[in-house]
XYZ file of C-alpha atoms in Angstrom:
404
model
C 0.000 0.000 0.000
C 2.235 3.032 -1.089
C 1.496 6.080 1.054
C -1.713 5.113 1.965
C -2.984 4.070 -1.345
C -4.546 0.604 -2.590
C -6.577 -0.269 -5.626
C -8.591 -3.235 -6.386
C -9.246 -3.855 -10.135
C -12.389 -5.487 -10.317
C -13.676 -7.531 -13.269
C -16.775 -6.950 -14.272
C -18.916 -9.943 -13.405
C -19.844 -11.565 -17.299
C -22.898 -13.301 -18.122
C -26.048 -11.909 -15.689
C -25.528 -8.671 -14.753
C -27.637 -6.692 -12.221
C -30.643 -5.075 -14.209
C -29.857 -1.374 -14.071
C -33.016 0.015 -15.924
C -34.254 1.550 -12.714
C -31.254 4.078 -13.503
C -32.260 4.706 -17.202
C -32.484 7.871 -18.830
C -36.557 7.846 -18.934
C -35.940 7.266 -15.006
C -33.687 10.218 -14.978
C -36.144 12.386 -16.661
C -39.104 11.561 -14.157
C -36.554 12.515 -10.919
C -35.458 15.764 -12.541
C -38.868 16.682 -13.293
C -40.058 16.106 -9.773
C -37.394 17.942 -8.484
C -37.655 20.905 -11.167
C -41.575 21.347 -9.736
C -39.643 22.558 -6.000
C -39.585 26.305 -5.262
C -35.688 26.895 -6.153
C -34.414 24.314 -8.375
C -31.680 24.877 -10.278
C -29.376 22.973 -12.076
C -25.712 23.012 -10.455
C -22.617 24.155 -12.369
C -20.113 21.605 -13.863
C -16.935 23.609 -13.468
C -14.239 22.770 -16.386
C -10.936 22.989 -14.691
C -8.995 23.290 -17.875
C -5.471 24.648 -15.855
C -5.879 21.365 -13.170
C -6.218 19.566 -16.026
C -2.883 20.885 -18.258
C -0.947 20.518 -14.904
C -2.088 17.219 -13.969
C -1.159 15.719 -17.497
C -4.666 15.222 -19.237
C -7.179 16.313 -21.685
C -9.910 17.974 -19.519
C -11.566 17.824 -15.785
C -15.243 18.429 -15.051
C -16.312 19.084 -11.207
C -20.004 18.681 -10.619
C -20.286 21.501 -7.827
C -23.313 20.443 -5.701
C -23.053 23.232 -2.952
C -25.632 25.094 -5.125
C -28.431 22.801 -4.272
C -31.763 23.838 -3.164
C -29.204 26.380 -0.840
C -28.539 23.214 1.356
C -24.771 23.096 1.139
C -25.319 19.626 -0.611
C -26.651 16.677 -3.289
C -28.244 14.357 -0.527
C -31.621 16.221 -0.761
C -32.094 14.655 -4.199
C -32.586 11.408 -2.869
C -34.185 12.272 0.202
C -37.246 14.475 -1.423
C -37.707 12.254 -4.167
C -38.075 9.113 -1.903
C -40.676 11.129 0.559
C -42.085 12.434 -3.080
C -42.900 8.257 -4.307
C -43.995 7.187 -0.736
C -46.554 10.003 -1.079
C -48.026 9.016 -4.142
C -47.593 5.166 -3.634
C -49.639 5.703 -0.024
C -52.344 8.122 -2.125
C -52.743 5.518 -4.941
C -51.184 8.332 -7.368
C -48.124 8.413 -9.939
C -45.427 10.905 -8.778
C -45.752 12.814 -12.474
C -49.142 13.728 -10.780
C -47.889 14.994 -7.645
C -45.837 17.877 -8.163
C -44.760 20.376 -5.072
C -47.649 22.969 -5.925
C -50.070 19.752 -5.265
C -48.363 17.685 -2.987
C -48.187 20.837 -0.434
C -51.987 21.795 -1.399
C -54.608 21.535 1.719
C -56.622 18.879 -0.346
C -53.275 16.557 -0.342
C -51.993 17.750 3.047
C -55.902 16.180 4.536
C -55.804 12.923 2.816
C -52.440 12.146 3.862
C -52.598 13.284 7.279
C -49.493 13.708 9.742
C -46.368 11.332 9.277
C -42.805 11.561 10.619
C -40.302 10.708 8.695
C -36.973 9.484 10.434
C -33.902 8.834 9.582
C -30.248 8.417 10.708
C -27.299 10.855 9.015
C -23.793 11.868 9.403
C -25.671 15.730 8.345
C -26.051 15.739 4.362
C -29.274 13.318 4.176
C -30.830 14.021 7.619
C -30.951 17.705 6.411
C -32.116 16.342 2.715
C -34.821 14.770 4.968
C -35.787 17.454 7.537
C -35.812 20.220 4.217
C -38.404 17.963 2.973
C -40.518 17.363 5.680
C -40.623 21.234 6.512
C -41.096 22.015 2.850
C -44.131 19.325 3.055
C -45.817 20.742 6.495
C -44.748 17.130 7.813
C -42.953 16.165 11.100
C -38.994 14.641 11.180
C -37.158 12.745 13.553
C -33.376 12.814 12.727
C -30.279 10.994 14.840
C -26.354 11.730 14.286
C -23.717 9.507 15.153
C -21.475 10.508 17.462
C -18.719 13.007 16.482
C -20.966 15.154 14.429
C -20.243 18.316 13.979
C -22.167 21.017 15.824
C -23.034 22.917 13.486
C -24.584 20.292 10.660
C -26.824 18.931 13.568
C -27.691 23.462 13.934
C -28.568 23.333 10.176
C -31.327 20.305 10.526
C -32.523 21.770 13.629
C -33.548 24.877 11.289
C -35.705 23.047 9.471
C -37.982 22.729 12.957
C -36.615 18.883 13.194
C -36.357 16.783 16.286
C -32.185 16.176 15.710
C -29.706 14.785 18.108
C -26.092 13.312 18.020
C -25.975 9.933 19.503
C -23.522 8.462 21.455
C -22.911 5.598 18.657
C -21.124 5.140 15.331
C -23.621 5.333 12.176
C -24.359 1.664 11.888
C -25.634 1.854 14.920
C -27.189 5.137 14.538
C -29.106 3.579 11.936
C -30.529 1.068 13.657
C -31.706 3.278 16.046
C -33.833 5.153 13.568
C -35.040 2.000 12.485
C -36.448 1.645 16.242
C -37.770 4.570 16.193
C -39.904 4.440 13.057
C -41.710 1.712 14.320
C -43.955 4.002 16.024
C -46.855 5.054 14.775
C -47.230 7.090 11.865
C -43.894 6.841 11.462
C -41.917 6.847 8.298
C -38.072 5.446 7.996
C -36.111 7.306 4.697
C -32.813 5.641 5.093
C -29.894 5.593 2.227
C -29.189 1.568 2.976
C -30.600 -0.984 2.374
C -31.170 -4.544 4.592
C -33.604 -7.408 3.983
C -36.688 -6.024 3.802
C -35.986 -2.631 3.388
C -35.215 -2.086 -0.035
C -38.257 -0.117 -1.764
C -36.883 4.214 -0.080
C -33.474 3.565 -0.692
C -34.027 2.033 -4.278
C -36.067 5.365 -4.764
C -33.212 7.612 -2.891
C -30.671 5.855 -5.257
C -33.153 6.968 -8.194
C -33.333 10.636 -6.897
C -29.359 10.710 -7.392
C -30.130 10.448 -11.265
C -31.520 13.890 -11.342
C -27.517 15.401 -10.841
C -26.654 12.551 -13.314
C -28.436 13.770 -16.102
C -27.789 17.614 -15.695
C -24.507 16.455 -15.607
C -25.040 14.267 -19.216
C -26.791 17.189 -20.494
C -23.947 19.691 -19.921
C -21.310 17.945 -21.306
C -23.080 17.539 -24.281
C -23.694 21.370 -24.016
C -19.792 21.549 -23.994
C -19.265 19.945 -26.921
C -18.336 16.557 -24.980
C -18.958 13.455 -26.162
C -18.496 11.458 -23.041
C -15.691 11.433 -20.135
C -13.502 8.580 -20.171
C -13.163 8.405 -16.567
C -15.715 8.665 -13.855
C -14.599 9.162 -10.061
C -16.980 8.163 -7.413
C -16.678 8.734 -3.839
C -18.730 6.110 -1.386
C -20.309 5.797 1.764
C -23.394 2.943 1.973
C -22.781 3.112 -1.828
C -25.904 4.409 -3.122
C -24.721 7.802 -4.955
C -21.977 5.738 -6.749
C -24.160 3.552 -7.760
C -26.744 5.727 -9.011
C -24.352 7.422 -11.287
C -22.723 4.138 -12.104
C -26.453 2.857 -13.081
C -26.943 5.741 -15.061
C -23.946 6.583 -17.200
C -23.781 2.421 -17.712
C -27.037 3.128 -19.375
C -26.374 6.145 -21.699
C -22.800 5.443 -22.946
C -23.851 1.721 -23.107
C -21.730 0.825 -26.369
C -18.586 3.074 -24.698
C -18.530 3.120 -20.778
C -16.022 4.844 -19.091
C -13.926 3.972 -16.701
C -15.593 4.085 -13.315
C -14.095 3.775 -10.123
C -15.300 4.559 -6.997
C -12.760 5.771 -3.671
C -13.607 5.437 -0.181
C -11.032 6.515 3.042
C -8.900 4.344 4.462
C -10.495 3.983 7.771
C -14.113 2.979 6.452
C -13.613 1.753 3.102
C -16.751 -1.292 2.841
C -17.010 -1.894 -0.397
C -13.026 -1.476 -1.238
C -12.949 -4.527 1.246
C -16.153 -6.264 -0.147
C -14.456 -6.130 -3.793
C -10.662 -6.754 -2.385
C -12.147 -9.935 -1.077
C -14.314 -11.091 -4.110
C -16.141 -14.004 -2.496
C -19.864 -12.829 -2.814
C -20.359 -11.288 1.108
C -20.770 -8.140 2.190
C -17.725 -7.168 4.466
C -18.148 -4.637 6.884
C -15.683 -2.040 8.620
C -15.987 -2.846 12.585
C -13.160 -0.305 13.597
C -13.351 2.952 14.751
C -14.535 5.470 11.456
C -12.320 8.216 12.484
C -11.991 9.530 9.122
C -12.511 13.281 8.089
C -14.704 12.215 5.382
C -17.454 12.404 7.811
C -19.951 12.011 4.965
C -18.363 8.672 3.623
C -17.559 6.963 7.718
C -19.866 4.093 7.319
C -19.007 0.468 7.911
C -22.078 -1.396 5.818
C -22.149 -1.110 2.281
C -25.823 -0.820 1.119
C -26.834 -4.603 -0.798
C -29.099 -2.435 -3.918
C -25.537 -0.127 -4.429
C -23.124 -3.040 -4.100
C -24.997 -5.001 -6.550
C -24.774 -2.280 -9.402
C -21.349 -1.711 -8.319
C -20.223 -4.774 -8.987
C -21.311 -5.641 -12.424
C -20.070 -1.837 -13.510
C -17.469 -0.321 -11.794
C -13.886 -0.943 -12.906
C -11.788 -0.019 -10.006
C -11.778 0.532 -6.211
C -9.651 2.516 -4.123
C -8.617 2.784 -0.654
C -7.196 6.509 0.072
C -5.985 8.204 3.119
C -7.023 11.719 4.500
C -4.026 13.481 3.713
C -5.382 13.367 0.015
C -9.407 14.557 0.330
C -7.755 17.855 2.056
C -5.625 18.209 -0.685
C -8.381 18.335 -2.788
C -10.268 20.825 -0.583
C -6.877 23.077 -1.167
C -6.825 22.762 -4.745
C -10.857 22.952 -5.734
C -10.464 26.325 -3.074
C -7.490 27.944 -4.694
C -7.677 26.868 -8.500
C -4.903 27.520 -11.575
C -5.882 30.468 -13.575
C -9.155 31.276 -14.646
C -10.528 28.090 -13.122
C -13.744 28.366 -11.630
C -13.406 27.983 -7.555
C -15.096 24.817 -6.224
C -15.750 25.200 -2.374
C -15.993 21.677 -1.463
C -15.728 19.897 1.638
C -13.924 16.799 2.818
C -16.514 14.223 1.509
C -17.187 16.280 -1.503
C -13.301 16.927 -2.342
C -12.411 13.049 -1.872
C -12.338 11.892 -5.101
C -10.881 14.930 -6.705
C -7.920 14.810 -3.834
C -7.814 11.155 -4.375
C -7.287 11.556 -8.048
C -4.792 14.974 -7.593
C -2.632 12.576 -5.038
C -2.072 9.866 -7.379
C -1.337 12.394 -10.786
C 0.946 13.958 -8.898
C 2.822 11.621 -6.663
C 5.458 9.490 -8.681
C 5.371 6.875 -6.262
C 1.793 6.576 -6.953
C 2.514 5.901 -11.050
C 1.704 2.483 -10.861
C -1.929 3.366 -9.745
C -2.538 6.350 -12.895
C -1.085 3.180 -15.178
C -3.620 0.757 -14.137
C -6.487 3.360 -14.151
C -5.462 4.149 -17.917
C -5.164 7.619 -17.450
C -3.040 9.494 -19.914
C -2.752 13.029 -21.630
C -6.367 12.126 -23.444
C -7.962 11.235 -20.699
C -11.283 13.356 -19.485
C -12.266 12.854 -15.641
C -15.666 13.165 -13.835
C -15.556 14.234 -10.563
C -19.047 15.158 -8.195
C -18.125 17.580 -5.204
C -21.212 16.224 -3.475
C -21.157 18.587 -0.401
C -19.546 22.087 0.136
C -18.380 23.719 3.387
C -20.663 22.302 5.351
C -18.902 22.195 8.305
C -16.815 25.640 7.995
C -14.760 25.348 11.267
C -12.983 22.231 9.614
C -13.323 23.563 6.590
C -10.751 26.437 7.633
C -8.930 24.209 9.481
C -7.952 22.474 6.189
C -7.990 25.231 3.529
C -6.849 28.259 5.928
C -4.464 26.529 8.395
C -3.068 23.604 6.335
C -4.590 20.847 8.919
C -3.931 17.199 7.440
C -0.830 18.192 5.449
C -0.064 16.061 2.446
C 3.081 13.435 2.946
C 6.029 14.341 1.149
């Protein structure tokens, strides 16, 4: 493992693959409508870092900036509202298509559904997705943090007149305590995993992912681009990868690019579920102490993993040294870059990717990716300073220096 750095290159499984229509286009198209109807949408930039991507040795860069979301500081609330959106209509007996925001908030709507709560468990990103939702909807939400959270991400749900606390557990556990808790009456769970059972929200969350996916297909082609040849995913359960996996498997069908999803070092699931290759689930029991707060969980979600497997190319096990970097660079670009504010989930793949470009003991890793002066990368800053103290910390004061 040189300097903190190990990749798995993971054949894709032949024969039977996981059925990934649920991630089409026509899918796609639905979630971004639904989402379009909400008071605010608008489509996030793709910044083209065209001076990262002379200096790091290849054709072009793209950086999905999500911090312009619905002004929530992140992507999560795609999933979230679109999952609350399809319970909705599947409890009324209604397609989604006929339940945009305008009528799902309407008095008639509000009466037949009556009160619910929807609960879930977050490291901040979703449980805000969630809360946003709920207050958006005139409905209740119960939200629990593992412990370690930061202050000011559990401030941010509160906002949204949520019932939010920070446990005294990790997020595994966290989550199972939301699952207690929405056993209660009325009581709705909107969790991002998935467990025997429970598969039916986070298939839906996964689908709400799609709508950044295909804003993100749609610019590129506005660009003049024909496709990227490489696609970086960052992972927690799994389900964002794997939404974007799903759907750019779909749309460049007869030329996929190279995906490859990252995770840190100290809660890296599904790099250990695909380093292992025997058909379990293998989960990260140690303590998460990552500053990827967004990507510390220690269960891969079963719906994500089983995209992942049949379409992703590479995994990668990365230290924290690296997402900081990435915070550094996306903050202070070459040029006439745009500036990317992004925060240490969000930067991860970027810094993962800047690391190994850049480090010559890290050549073996850019040789098996296949990355060369034609390449074109994908990157999705999924979250942006959400948690400012740290975020200064990093960009301001140099915390979590890279290795040299």
């Amino acid at each position: 493992m040189a300097d903190g750095f190990e990749i798995v290159s993971y054949k894709r499984e032949t024969g039977r693959k996981t059925d990934i229509q649920f991630l089409s286009r026509e899918v796609a198209e639905k979630t971004t409508q639904f989402h379009k109807s909400f008071p605010g949408y608008c489509r996030t930039p793709l910044a083209r870092l065209k001076n990262a991507a002379k200096e790091f040795g290849v054709a072009d860069i793209f950086v999905k900036d999500e911090s312009y979301r619905f002004g929530l500081n992140a992507f999560k609330v795609l999933g979230a509202s679109f999952a609350i959106g399809q319970y909705i209509a599947n409890r009324l007996g209604r397609d989604l298509s006929e339940l945009p925001f305008s009528v799902m908030t309407s008095d008639e709507v509000k009466k037949e559904l009556g009160e619910i709560t929807l609960v879930t468990a977050t490291d901040g990103n979703h449980g805000r997705g969630v809360a946003w939702t709920a207050n958006q909807l005139g409905q209740r939400s119960v939200v629990y943090m593992p412990k370690g959270s930061a202050p000011e991400r559990l401030a941010n749900i509160r906002k949204e007149n949520s019932d939010a606390s920070i446990t005294d557990l990790r997020y595994d556990d966290t989550v199972r305590m939301a699952r207690k808790r929405a056993e209660e009456p009325n009581c709705v769970l909107v969790q991002d995993t998935s467990w025997d059972g429970y598969t039916q929200v986070p298939t839906w969350i996964i689908q709400g992912y799609t709508t950044m996916a295909n804003e993100i297909a749609q610019q590129l082609i506005e660009m003049g681009v024909d496709r990227p040849t490489h696609i970086f995913l960052q992972a927690g359960v799994g389900s964002m990868p794997a939404s974007l996996c799903g759907f750019f498997a779909n749309i460049y069908e007869d030329n996929q690019p190279v995906i490859t999803v990252v995770e840190p070092n100290k809660a890296d699931c599904i790099f250990r579920t695909a380093k292992a290759g025997d058909g379990k689930l293998h989960f990260v029991t140690e303590e998460m102490n990552t500053i990827m707060a967004g990507l510390a969980c220690g269960e891969p979600c079963p719906i994500a993993w089983d995209v992942l497997k049949g379409y992703c190319d590479h995994f990668i096990s990365f230290p924290d040294y690296a997402a900081a970097k990435g915070m550094r660079v996306l903050g202070n670009p070459m040029g006439d870059d745009p500036r990317v504010v992004s925060g240490e989930s969000g930067a991860s793949a970027f810094g993962c990717v800047a690391e190994i470009l850049t480090n010559p003991d890290l050549v073996s890793i850019k040789e098996e990716l296949g990355i060369d002066q034609n390449s074109r990368l994908l990157f999705v800053s999924t979250e942006g300073d959400t948690d400012r103290k740290n975020y200064r910390d990093i960009v301001w004061d140099g915390k979590y220096p890279s290795k040299k």
